[in-house]
Coordinates of C-alpha atoms in Angstrom, one line a residue:
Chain M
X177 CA 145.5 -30.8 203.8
X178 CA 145.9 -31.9 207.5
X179 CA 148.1 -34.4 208.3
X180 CA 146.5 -37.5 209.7
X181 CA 147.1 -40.1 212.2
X182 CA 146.8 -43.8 212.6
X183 CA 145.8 -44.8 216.0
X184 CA 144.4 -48.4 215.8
X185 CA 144.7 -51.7 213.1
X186 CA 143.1 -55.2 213.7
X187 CA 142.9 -58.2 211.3
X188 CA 140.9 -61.4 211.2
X189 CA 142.7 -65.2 211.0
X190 CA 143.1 -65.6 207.2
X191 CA 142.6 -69.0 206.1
X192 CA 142.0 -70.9 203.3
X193 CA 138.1 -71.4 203.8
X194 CA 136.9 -69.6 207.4
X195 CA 133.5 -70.4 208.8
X196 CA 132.5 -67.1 209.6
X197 CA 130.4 -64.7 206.6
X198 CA 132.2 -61.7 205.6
X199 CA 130.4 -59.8 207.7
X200 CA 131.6 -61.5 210.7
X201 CA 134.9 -61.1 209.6
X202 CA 134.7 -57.5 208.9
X203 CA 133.4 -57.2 212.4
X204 CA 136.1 -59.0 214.0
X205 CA 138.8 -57.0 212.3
X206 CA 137.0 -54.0 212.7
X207 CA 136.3 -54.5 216.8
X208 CA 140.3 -55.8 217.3
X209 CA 141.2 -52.1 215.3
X210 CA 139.1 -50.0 217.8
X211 CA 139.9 -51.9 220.8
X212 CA 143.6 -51.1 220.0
X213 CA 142.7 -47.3 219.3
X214 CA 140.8 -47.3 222.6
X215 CA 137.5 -45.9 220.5
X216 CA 134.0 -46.4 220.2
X217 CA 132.1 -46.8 217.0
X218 CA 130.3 -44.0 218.0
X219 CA 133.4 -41.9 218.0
X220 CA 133.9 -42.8 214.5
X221 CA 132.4 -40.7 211.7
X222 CA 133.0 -42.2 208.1
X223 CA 133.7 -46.2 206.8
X224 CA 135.4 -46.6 203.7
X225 CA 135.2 -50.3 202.4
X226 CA 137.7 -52.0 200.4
X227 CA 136.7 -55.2 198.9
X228 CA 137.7 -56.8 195.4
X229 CA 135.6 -57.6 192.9
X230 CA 132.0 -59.3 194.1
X231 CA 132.6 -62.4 192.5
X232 CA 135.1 -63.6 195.2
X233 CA 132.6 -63.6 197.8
X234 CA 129.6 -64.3 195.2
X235 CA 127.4 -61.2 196.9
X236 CA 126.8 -58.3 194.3
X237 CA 126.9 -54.9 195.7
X238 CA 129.2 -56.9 198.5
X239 CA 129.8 -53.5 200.3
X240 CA 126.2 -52.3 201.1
X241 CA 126.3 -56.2 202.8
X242 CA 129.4 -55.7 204.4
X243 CA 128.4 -52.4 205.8
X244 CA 127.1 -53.3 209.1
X245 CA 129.9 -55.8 210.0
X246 CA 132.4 -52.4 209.3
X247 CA 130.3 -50.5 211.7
X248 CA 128.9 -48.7 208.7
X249 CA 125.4 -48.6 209.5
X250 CA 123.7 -45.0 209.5
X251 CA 127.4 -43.3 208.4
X252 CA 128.6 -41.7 205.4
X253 CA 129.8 -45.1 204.1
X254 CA 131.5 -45.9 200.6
X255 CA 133.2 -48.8 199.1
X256 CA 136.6 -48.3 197.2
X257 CA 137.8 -51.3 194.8
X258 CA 140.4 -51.5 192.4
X259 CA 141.4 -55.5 192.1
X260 CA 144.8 -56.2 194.0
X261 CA 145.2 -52.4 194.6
X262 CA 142.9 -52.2 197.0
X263 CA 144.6 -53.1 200.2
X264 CA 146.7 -50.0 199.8
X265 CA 143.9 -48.1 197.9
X266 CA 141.2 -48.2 200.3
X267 CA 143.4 -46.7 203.3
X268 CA 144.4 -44.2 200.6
X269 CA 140.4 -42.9 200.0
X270 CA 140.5 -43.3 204.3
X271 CA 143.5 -41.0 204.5
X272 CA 141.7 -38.5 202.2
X273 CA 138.3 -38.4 204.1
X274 CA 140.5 -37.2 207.2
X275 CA 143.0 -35.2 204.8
X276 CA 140.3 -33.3 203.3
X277 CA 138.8 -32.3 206.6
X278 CA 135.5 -33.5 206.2
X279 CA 135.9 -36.1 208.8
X280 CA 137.8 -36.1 211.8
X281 CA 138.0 -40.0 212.6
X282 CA 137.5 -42.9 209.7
X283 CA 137.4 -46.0 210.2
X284 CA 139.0 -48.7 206.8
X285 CA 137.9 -51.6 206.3
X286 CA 138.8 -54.2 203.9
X287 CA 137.5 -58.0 203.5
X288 CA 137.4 -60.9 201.1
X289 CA 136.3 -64.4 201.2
X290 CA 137.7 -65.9 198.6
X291 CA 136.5 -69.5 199.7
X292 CA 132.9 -68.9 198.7
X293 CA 134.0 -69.0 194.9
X294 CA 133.9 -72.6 194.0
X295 CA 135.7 -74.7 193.6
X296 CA 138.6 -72.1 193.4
X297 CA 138.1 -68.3 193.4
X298 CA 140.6 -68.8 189.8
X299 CA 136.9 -69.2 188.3
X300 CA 136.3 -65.5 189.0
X301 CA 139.9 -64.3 187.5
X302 CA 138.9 -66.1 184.8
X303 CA 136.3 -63.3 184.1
X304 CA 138.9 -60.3 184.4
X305 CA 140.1 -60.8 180.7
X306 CA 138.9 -58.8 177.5
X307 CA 135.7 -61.2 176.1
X308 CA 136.7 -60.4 172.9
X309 CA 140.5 -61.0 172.4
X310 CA 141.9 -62.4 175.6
X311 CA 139.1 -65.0 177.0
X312 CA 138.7 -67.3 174.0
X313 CA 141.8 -68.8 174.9
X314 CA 141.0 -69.4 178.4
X315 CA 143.7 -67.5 179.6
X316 CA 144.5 -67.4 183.7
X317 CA 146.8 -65.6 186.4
X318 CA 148.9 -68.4 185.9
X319 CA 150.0 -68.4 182.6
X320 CA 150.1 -64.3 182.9
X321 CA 152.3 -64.4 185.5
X322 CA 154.6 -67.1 184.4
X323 CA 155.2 -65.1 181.4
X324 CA 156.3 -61.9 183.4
X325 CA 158.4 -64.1 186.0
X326 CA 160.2 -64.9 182.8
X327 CA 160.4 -61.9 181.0
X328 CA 162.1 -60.6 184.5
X329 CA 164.3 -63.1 184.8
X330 CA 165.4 -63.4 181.1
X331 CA 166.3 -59.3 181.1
X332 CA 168.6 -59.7 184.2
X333 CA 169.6 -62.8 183.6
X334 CA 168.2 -63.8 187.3
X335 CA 168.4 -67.5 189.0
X336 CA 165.1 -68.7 189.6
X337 CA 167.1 -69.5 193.4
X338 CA 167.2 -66.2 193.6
X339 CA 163.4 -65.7 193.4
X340 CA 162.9 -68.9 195.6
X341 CA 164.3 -67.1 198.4
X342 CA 161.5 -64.4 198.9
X343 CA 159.0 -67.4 199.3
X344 CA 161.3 -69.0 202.2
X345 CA 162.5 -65.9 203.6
X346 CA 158.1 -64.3 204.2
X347 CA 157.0 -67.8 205.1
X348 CA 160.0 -68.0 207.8
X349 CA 158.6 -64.2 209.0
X350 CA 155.2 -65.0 209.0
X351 CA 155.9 -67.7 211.3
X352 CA 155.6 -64.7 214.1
X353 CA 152.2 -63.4 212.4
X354 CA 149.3 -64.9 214.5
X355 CA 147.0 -64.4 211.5
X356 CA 149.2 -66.8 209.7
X357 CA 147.7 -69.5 206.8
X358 CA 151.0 -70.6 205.6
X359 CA 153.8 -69.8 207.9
X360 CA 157.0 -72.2 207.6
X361 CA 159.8 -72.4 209.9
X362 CA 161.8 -74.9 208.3
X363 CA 161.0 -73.9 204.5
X364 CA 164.0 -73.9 202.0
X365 CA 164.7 -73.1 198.3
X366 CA 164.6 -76.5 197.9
X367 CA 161.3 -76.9 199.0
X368 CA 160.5 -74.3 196.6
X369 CA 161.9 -75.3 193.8
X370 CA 160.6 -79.2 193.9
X371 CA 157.2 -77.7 194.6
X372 CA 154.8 -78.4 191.5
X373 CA 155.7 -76.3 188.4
X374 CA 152.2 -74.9 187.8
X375 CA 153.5 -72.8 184.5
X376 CA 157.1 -72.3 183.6
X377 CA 158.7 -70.6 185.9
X378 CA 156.0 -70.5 188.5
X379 CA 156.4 -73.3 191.2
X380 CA 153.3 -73.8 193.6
X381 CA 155.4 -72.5 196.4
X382 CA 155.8 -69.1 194.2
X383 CA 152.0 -68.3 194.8
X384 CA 150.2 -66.6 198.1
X385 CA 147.1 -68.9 198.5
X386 CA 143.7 -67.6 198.2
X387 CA 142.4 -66.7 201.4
X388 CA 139.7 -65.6 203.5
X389 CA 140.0 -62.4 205.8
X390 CA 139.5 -58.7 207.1
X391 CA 141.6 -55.9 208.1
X392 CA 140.9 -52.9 209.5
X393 CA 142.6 -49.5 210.3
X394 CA 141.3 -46.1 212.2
X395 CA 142.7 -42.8 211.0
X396 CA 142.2 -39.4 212.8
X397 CA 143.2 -36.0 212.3
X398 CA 146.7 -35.1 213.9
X399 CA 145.2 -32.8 216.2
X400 CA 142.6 -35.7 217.4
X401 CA 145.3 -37.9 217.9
X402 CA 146.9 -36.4 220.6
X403 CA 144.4 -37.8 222.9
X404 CA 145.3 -41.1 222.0
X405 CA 149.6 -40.8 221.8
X406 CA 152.6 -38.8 222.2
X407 CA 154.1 -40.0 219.8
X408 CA 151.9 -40.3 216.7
X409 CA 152.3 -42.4 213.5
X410 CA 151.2 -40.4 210.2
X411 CA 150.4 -41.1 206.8
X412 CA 153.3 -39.3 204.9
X413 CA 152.4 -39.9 200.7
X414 CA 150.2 -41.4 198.9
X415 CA 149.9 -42.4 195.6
X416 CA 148.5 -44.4 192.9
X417 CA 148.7 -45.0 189.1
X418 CA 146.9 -47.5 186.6
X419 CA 148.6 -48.5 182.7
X420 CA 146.9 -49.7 180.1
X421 CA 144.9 -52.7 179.9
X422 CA 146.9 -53.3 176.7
X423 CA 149.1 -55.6 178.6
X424 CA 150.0 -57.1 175.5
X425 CA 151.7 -53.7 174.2
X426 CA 153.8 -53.3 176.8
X427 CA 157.8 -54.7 177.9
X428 CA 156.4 -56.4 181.3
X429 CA 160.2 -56.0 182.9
X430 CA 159.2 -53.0 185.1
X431 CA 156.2 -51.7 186.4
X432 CA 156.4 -48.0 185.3
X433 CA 152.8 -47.7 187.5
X434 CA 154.3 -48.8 190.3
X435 CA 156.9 -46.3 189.9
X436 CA 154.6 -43.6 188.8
X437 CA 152.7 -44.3 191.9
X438 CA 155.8 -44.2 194.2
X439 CA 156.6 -40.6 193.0
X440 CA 153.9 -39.1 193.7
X441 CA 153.3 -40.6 197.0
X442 CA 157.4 -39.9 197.9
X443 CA 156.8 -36.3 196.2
X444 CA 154.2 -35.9 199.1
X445 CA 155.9 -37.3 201.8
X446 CA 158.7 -35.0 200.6
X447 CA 161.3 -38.3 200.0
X448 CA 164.0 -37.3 197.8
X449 CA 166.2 -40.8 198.1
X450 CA 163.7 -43.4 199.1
X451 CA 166.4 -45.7 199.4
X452 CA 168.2 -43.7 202.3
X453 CA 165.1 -42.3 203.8
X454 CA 162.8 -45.2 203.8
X455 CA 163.5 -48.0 206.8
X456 CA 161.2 -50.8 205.8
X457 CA 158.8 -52.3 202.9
X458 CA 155.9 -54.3 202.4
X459 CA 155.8 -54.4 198.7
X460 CA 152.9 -56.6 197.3
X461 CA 153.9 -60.3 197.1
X462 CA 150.9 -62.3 195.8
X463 CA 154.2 -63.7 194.0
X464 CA 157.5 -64.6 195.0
X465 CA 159.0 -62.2 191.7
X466 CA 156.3 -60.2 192.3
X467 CA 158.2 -58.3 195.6
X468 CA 161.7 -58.1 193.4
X469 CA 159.8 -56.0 190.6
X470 CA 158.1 -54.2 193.2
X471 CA 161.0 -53.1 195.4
X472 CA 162.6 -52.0 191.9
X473 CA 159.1 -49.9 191.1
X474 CA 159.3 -48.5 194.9
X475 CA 163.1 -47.2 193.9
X476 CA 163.9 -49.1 196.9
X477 CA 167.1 -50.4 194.6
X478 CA 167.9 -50.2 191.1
X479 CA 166.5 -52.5 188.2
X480 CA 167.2 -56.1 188.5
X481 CA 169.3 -55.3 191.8
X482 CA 166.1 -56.5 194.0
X483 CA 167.2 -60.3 193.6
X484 CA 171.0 -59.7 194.7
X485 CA 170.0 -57.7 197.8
X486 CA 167.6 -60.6 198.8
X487 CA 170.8 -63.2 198.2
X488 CA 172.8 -61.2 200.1
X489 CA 170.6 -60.8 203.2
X490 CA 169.7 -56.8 202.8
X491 CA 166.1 -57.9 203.1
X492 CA 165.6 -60.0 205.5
X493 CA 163.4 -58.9 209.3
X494 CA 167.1 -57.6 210.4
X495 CA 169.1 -57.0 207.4
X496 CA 169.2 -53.3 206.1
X497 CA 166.1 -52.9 204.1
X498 CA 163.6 -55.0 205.7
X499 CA 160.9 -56.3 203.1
X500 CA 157.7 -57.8 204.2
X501 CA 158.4 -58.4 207.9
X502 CA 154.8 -59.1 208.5
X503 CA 155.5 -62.7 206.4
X504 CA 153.7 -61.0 203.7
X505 CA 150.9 -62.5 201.2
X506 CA 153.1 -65.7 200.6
X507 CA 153.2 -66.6 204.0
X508 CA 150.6 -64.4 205.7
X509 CA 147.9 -65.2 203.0
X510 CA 146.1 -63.6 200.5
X511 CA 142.2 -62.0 200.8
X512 CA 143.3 -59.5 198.0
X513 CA 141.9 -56.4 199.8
X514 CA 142.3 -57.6 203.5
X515 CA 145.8 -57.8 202.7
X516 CA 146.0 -54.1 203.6
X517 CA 146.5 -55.7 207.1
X518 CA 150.2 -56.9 205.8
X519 CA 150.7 -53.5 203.7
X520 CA 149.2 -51.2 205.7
X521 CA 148.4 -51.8 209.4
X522 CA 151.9 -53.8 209.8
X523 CA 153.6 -50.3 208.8
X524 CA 151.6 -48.9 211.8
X525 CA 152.5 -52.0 213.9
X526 CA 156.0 -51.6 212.9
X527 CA 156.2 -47.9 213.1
X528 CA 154.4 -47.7 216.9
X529 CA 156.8 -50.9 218.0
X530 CA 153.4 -52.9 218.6
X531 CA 154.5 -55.8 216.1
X532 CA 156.0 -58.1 218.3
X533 CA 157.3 -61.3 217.4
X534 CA 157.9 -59.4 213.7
X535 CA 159.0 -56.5 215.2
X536 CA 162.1 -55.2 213.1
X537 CA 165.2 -54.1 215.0
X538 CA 166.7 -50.4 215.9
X539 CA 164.3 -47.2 216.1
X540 CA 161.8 -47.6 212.2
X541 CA 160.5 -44.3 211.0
X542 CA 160.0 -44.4 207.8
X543 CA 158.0 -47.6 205.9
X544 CA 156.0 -47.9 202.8
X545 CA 153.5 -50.1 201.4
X546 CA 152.3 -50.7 198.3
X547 CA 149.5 -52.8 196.3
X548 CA 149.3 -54.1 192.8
X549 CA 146.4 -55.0 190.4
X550 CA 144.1 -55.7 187.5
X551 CA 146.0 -57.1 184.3
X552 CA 149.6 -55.8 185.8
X553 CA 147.9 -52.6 185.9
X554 CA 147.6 -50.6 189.1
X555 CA 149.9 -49.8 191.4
X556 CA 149.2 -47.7 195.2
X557 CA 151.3 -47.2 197.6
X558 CA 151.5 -45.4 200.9
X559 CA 154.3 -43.7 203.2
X560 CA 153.8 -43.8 206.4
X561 CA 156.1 -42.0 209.3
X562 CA 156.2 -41.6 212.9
X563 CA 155.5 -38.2 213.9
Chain J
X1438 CA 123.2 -36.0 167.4
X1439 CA 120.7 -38.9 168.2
X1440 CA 121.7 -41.8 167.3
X1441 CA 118.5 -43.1 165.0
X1442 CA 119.8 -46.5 163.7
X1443 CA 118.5 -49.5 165.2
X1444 CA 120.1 -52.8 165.6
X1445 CA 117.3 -55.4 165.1
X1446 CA 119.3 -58.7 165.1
X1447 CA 121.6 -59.2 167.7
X1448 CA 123.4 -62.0 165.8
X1449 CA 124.2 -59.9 162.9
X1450 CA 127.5 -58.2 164.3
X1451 CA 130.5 -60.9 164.5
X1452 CA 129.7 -61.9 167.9
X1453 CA 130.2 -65.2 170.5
X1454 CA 128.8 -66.4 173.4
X1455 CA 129.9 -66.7 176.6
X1456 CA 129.2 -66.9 180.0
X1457 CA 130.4 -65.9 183.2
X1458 CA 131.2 -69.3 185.7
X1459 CA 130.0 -68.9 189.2
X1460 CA 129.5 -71.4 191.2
X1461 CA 129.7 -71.1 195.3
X1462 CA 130.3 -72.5 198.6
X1463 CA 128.5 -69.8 201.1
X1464 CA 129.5 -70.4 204.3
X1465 CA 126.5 -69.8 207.0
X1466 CA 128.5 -67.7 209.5
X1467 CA 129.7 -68.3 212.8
X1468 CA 125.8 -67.2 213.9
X1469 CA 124.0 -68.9 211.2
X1470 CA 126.2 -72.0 211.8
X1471 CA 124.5 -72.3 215.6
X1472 CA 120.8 -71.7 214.0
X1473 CA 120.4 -74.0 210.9
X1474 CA 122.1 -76.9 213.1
X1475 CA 119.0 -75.8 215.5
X1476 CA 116.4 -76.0 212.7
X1477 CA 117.4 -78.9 211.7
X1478 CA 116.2 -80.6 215.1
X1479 CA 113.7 -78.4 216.3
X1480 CA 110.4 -76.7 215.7
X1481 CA 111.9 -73.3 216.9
X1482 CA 114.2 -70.3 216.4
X1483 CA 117.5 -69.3 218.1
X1484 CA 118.0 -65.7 218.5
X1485 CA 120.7 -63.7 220.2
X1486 CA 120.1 -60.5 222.5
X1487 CA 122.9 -57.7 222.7
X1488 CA 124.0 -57.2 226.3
X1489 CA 123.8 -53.9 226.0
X1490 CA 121.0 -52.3 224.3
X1491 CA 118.9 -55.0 224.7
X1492 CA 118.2 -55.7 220.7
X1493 CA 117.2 -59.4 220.6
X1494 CA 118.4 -60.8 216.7
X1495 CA 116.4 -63.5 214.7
X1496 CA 117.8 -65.1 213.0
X1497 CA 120.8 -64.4 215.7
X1498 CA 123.6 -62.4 214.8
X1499 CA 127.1 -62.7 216.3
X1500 CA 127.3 -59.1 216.6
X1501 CA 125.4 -55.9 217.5
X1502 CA 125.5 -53.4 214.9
X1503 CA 124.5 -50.9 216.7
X1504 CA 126.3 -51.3 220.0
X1505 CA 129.2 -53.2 218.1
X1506 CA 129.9 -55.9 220.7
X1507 CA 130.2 -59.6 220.2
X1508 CA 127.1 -61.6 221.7
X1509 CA 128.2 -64.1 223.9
X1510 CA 126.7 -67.9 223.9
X1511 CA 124.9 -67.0 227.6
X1512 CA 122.7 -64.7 225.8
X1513 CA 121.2 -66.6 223.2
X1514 CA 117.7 -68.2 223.3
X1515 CA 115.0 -70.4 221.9
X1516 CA 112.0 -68.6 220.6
X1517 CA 108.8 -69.8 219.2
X1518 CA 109.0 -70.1 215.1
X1519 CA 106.2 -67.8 215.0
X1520 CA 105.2 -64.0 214.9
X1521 CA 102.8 -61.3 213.5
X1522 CA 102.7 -60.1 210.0
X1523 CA 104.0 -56.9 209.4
X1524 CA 104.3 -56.2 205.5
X1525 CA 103.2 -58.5 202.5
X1526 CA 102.9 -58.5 199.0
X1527 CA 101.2 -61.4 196.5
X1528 CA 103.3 -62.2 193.6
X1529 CA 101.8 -62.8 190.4
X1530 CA 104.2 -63.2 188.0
X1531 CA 107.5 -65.2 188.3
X1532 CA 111.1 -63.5 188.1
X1533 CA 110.7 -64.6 184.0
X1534 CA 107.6 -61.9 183.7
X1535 CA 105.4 -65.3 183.2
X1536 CA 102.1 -65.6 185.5
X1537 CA 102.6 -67.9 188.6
X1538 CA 99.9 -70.8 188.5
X1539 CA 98.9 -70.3 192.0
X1540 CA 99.7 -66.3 193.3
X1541 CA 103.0 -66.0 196.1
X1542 CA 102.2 -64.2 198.9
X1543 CA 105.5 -63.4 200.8
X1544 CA 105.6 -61.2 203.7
X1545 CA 107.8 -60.1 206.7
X1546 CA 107.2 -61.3 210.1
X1547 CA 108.1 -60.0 213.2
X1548 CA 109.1 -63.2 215.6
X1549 CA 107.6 -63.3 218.9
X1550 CA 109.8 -62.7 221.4
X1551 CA 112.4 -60.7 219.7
X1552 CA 113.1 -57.5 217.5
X1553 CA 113.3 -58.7 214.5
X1554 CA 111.8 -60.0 211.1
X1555 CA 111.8 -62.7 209.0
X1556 CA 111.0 -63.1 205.2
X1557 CA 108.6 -65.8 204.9
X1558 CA 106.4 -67.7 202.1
X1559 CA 102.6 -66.9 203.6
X1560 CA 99.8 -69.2 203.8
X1561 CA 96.3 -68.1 204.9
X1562 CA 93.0 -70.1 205.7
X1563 CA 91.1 -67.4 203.1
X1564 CA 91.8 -64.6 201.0
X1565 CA 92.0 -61.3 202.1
X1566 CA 92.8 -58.5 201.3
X1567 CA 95.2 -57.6 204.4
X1568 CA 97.6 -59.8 206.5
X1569 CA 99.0 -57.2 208.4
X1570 CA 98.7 -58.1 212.2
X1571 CA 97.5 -61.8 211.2
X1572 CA 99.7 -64.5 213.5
X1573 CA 101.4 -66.9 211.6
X1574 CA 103.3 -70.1 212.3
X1575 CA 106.6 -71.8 210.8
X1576 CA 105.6 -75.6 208.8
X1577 CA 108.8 -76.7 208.8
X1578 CA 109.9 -80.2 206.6
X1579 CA 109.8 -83.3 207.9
X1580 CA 113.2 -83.6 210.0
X1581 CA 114.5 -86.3 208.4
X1582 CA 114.3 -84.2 205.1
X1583 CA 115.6 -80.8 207.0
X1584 CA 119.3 -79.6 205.3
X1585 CA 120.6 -76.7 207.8
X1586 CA 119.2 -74.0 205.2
X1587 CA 116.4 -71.2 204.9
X1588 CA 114.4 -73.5 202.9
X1589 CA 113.7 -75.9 205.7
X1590 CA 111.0 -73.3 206.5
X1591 CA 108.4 -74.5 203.7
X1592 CA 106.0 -71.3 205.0
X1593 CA 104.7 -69.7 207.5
X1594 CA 100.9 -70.7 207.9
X1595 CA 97.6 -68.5 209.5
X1596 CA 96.8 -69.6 213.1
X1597 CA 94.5 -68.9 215.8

């Protein structure tokens, strides 16, 4: 395999309801990314697509529409979707295409717009369930997730404060992110507690909003990217892992795919202690418990430790492990597969010291990302290193 | 081994209905945004031309997707809401199988004064058995009735 270079990332506003199609979106993502790399879309010679299921933007076969807005049109061109996992999974089928040799420079792109599902894109999750024994009772993220949150907690005996503080602690970093939806300042756990109890333990201000958006990232080979840089930023590991969709079967506490994932992509990258060897994270936060199990999955700490290093500062923009610097999902938004622009392109942004207000403190050169999806199924992550 | 037994009612497994819900709010793009506001005023297109090869879009894109460069505002333009018929076909049955009353004819026409085709319900003065080359111009509704969608255009009718 050939090691393989990232040399360019771009993302769309995300908002709640955005004027432009997807297309158009997809397009302005995908233009920002190769402005950045300096390339042409003539230079480029395979798209991968990442987009979630169709019914978020209400267009079946979304990807063969999207296609021309990714610079798609008349190139080997495929779209990659696995629910939440996408955002990581899609640059992980872009790494490959480059990887594998049978492409020297890929473009990834990755869009949803949620705000065409009305009234609220929770219509479509609604659909994800088993129609036999899950969907007669109406069941919804909500509840699903309410009863993890408190099956995490109730194992570790964690303060729902303690969960409260990864809400105000990405909001507060996103406040640099000029991509933004809900960036906060000012936010406390206060705010975060009062906020609306939506199910048992979920408060309103525990949820990443739905969102409109596109991100977009440009791999070459190694080799190709020494025209670009001296000092090149490469995909380390990858790796990704799906459970059963007999959710009900299983102790919800830890997410063994997650972990499973994180092997094999730290197994690549040739990590033995992620925890010493690994400078930053953007673990998936489409939840405020949601990054704690996560960090925990990515061996980042041990189990039920993510909440006490959050309390204690660790994670925070310039504490020891910094998690989510972009602002993540919570406070950067949430177009499930654009969000590889907080997972993915911020490790580049990071990693090449191009992210600015968010920009982390002393010399990052290791971060990983990683996605999460289906009925707390799939997990993919993805190392990436300078040099 | 085929499988030879056939299931002739549906209902008679345990079974329920359901449905899947969707229900959406499409937004018309940056691009379309500009040209149904247009319609809804005027007897004409907008359509956008891409500074660099030259590729003039109806209805007008934001982008070229060849070139891939944003079109600015200086290089759109009003064009006739007319053109040439390129392909057709005449419906005879609706999307249910069932025969239409009166036959569809639907075709694609190129708009004068730009690259590009429309889809567009066809109206002729006879019957024939080709339209291709046959000018055609947009009926739109009544302005008062227009709503900043497709549909505005009731068809595109024979002239000249």
């Amino acid at each position: 395999m050939r090691n393989v270079s990232v040399i360019g990332g771009g993302m769309s506003l995300f908002r709640r309801r955005l004027k432009e199609t997807g297309k158009e979106l997809s397009f302005l993502a995908s233009k920002m990314a190769m402005e950045e790399a300096g390339v042409q879309r003539s230079d480029i010679d395979m798209v991968v697509m990442g987009s979630a299921p169709d019914a978020f933007d209400g267009i079946h076969m979304k990807g063969e529409n999207l296609l021309d807005g990714a610079g798609g049109k008349d190139k080997p061109y495929v779209r990659v979707f696995n629910g939440g996992g996408t955002g990581v999974f899609a640059p992980i089928a872009g790494w490959w295409h480059v990887a594998s040799g049978v492409a020297d420079m890929v473009m990834v792109v990755c869009e949803e717009k949620m705000g065409s599902c009305n009234p609220h894109p929770q219509t479509a999750f609604r659909n994800i369930w088993d129609p036999i024994l899950d969907r007669p009772l109406n069941p919804n993220l909500v509840w699903l997730f309410a009863m993890e949150m408190n099956r995490y907690m109730t194992r570790y005996d964690i303060k729902k404060e303690d969960i409260a503080r990864v809400a105000v602690k990405n909001k507060r970093n996103a406040v640099g992110h000029p991509c933004a939806q809900l960036p906060d300042a000012n936010i406390t756990v206060e705010d975060v507690l009062n906020s609306e109890m939506m199910a048992w333990p979920v408060n309103r201000l525990d949820i990443s909003p739905p969102s409109d958006g596109a991100s977009a990232l440009i791999y070459c080979s190694e080799e190709k990217a020494k025209e670009f840089t001296d000092d090149p930023i490469n995909v380390a590991g990858v790796g990704w892992n799906i459970d059963s969709s007999m959710w009900t079967n299983r102790d919800l506490y830890f997410p063994d795919y997650v972990a499973n994932a994180a092997k094999m992509a730290y197994k690549m990258a040739g990590i033995n202690d992620p925890r010493k060897e690994i400078d930053f994270a953007e673990p998936y936060d489409p939840f405020t418990y949601k990054e704690l199990h996560h960090l925990e999955g990515l061996l980042l700490c041990d189990k039920g430790e993510a909440p006490i290093l959050t309390r204690e500062g660790v994670t925070e923009r310039d504490g020891d492990l910094p998690v989510c610097p972009s602002g993540g999902l919570l406070g950067v938004g949430n177009p499930i597969a654009a969000t590889m622009g907080q997972k993915v392109c911020e490790l580049y942004w990071q990693l090449a010291g191009k992210a600015g207000k968010r920009q982390i403190p002393g010399d990052p050169q290791v971060g990983v990302g990683q996605a999460w999806g289906d009925i707390m199924q799939m997990g993919t992550v993805l190392v990436m290193r300078r040099g | 081994m085929t499988y030879l037994e056939k299931q002739s009612n549906p209902l008679d497994p345990v079974h329920f209905r359901g449905n899947l819900q969707a229900d959406y709010l499409y937004t018309s793009g940056a691009a379309g945004d500009k040209f149904f506001k247009h319609i809804m005023e005027n007897d004409s297109f907008l359509a956008s031309e891409c500074e660099e090869c030259g590729t003039v879009f109806c209805p007008p894109r934001l982008y070229c997707e060849d070139c891939f460069v944003e079109i600015p505002d200086e290089k759109w333009k009003e064009v006739p809401a007319k053109g040439t018929v390129r392909l057709f076909t005449t419906a005879m049955l609706n999307t249910f199988g069932e025969p239409l009353e009166v036959p569809k004819i639907i075709g694609l026409i190129d708009i004068e004064g730009t690259d590009s085709s429309m889809l567009g319900i066809l109206k002729t003065k006879d019957q024939k058995q080709d339209l291709t080359g046959i000018t055609v111009e947009a009926v739109f509704r009544p302005t008062q009735e227009r709503e900043g969608t497709l549909k505005d255009i009731l068809y595109f009718n024979e002239s000249g």
